[in-house]
Coordinates of N, CA and C in Angstrom, one line a residue:
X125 N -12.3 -1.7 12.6 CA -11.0 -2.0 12.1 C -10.4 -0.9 11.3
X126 N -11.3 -0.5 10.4 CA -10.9 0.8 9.9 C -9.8 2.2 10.7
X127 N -10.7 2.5 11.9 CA -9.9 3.3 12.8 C -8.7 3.4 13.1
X128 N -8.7 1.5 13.5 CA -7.1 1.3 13.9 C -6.1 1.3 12.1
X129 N -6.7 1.3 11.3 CA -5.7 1.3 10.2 C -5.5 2.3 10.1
X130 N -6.3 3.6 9.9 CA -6.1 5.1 10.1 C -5.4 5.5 11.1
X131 N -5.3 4.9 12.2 CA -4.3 5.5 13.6 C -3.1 5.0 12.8
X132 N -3.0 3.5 12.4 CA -1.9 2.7 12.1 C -1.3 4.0 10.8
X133 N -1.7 4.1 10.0 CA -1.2 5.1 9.1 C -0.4 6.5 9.2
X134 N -1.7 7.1 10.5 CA -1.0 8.2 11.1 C 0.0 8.6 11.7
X135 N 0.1 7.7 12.9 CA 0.7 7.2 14.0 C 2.7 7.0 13.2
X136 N 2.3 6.4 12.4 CA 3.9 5.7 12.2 C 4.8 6.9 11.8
X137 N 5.8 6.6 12.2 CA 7.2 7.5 12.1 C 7.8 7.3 10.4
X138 N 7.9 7.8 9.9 CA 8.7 7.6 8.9 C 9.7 9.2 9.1
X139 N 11.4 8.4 8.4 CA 12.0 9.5 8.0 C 13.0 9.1 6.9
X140 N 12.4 8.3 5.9 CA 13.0 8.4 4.7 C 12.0 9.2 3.9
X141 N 12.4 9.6 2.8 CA 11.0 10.4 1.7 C 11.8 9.5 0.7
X142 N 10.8 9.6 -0.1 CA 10.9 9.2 -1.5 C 9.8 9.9 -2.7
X143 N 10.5 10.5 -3.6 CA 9.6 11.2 -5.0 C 8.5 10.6 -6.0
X144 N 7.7 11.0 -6.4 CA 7.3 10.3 -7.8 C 8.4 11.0 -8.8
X145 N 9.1 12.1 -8.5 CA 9.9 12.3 -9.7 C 10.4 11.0 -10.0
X146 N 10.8 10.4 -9.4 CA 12.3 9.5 -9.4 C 11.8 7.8 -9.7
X147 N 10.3 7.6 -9.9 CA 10.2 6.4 -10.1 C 10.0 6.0 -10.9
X148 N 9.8 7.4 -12.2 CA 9.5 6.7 -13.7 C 8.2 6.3 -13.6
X149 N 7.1 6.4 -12.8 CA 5.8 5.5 -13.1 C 4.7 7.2 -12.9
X150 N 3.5 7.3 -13.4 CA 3.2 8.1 -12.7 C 2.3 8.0 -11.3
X151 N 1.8 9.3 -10.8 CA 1.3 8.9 -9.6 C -0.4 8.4 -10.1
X152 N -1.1 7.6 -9.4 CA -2.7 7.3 -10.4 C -3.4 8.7 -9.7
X153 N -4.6 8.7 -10.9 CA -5.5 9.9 -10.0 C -6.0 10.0 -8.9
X154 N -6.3 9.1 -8.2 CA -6.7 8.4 -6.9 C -5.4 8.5 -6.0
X155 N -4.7 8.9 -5.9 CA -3.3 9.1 -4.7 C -2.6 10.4 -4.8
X156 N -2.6 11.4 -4.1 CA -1.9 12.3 -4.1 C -0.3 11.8 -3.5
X157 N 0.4 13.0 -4.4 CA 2.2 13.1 -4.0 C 2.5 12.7 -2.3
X158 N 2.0 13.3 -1.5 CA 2.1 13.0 -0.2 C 1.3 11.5 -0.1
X159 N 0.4 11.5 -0.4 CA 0.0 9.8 0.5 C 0.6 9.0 -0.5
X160 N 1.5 9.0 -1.8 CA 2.4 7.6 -2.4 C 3.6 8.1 -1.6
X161 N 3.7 9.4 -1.1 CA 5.5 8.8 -0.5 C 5.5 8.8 0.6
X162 N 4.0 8.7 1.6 CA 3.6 8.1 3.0 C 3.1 6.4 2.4
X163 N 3.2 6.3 1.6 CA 2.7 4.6 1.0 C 3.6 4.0 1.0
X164 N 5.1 4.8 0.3 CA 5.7 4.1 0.4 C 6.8 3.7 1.4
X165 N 7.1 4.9 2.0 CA 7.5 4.9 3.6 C 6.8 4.0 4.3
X166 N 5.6 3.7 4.3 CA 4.9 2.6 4.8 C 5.4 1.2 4.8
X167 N 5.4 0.7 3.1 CA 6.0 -0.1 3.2 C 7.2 -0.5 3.4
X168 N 7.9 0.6 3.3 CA 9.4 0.2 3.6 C 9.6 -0.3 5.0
X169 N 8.3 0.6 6.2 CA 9.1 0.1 7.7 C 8.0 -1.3 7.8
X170 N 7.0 -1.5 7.1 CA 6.1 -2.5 7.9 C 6.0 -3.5 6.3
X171 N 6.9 -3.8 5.8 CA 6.7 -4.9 4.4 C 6.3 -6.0 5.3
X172 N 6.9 -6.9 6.4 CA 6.6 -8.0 6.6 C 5.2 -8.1 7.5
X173 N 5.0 -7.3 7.9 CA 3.3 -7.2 8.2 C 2.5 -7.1 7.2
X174 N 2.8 -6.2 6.4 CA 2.2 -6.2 4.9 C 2.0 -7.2 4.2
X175 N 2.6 -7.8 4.1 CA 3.0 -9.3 3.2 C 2.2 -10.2 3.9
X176 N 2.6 -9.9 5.4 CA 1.7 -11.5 6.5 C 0.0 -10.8 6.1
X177 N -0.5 -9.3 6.3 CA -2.2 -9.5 6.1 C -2.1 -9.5 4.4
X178 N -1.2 -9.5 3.8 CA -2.0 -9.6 2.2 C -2.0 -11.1 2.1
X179 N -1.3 -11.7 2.8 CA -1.4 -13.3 3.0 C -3.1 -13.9 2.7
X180 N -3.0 -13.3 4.2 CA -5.0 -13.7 4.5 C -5.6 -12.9 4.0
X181 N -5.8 -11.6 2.9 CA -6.6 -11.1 2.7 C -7.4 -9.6 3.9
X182 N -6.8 -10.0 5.2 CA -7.3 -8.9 5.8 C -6.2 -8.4 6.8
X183 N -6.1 -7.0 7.4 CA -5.6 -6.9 8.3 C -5.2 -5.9 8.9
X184 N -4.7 -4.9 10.1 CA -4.8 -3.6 9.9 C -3.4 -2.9 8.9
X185 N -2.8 -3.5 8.6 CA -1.3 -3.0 7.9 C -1.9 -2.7 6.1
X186 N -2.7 -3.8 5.9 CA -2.9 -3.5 4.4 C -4.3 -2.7 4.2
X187 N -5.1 -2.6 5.7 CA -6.3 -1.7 5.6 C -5.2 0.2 5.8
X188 N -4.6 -0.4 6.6 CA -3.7 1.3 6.5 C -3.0 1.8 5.5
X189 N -3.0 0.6 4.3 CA -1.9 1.2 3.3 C -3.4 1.4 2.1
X190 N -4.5 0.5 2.5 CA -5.7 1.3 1.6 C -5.7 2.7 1.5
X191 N -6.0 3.1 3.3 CA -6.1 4.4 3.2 C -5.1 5.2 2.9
X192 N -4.0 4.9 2.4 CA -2.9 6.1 2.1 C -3.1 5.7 0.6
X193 N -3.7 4.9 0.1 CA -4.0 4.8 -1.8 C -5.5 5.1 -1.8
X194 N -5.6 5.8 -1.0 CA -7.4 5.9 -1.4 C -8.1 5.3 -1.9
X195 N -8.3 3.6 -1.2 CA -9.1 2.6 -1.9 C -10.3 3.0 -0.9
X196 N -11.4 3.4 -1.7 CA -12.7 3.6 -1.2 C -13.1 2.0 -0.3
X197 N -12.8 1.2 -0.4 CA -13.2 -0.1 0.2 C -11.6 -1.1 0.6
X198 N -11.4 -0.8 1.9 CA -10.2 -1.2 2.5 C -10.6 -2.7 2.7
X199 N -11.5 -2.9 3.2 CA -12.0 -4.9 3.2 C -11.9 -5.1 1.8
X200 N -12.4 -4.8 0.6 CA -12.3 -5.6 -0.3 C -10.7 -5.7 -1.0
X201 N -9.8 -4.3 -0.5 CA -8.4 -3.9 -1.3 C -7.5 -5.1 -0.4
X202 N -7.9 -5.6 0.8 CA -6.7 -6.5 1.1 C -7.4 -8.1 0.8
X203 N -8.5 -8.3 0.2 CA -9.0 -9.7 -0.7 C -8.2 -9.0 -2.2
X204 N -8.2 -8.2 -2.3 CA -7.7 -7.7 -4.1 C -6.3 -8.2 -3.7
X205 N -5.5 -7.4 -2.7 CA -4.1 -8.3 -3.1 C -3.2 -9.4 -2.3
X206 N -4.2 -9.7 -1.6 CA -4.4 -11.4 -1.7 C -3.9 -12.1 -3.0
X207 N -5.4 -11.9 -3.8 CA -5.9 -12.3 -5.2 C -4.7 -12.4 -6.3
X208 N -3.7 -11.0 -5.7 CA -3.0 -10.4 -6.7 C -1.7 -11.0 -6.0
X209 N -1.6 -11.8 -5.1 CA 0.1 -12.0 -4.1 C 1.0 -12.1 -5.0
X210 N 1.0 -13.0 -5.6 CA 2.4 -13.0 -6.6 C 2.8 -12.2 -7.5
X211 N 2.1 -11.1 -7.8 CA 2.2 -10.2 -8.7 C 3.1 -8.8 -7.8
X212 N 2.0 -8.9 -6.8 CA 2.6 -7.7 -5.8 C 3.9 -8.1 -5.0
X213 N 3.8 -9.4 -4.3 CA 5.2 -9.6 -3.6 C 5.6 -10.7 -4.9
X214 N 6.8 -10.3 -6.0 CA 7.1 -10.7 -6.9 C 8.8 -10.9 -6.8
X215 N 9.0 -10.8 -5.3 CA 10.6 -11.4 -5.2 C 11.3 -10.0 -5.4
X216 N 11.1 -8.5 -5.6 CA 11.6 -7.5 -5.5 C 11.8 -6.8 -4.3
X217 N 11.1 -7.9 -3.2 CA 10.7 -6.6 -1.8 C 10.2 -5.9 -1.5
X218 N 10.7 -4.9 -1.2 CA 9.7 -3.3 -0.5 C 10.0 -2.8 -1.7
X219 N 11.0 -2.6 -2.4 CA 11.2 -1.9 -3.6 C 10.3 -1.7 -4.8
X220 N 9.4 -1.0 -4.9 CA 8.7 -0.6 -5.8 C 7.3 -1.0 -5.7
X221 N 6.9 -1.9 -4.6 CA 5.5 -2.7 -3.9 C 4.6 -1.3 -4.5
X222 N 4.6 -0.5 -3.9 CA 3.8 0.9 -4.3 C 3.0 0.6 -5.9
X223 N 4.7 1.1 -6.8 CA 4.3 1.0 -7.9 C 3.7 -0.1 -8.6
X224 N 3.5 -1.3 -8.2 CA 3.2 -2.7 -8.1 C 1.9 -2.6 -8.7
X225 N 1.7 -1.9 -7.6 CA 0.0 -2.4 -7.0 C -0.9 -1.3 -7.8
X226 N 0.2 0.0 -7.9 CA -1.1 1.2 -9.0 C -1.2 0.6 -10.4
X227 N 0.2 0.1 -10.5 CA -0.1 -0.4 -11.8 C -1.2 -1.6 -12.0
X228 N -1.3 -2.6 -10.8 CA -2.0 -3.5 -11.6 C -3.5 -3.0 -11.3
X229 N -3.9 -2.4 -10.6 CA -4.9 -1.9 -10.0 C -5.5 -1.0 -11.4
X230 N -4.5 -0.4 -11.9 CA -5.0 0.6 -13.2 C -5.3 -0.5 -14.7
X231 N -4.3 -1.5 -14.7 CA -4.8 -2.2 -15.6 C -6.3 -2.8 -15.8
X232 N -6.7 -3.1 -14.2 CA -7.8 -4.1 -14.1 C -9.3 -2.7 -14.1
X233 N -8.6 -1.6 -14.3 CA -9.7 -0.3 -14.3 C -10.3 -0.3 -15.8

């Protein structure tokens, strides 16, 4: 399942960018400049897939957005925001999902 999240990640077209200058948050030490603004391009073209596996806890859309946050364990990061739904999909959308998730992710560190 891993593979296909890695293809899933690779594979996808994005042609919006977006900065960490510009989000006021910083980037965590665990995510380089390129994989948060392939993270977040991510979510912007696949939020509703996103949302449907953080639903159940698994899936290849939130194992593909592991691997662009460098979660050493992609099975356990889509039970984490599961866990965390209403925090992460909190009625804002795709808009700032990214920053969402480093932040709560860093609190609970």
């Amino acid at each position: 399942m891993l593979d296909d999240a890695e293809d899933t990640a690779r594979e996808h077209p994005f042609i919006t960018a977006s900065t960490a200058a510009t989000t006021g948050i910083l980037i965590s030490d665990e995510v380089d400049e390129s994989n948060y603004t392939r993270a977040n391009q991510f979510v912007e073209s696949s939020y509703v897939a996103i949302r449907r596996d953080a639903a159940t806890g698994s899936g290849q859309h939130v194992q593909a957005l592991a691997v662009l946050l460098n979660q050493s364990e992609p099975d356990s990061f889509g039970r984490w925001m599961q866990s965390h739904y209403a925090t992460i999909f909190d009625g804002s959308g795709r808009k700032g999902m990214v920053e969402r998730i480093l932040a709560t992710r860093d609190l609970e560190s």
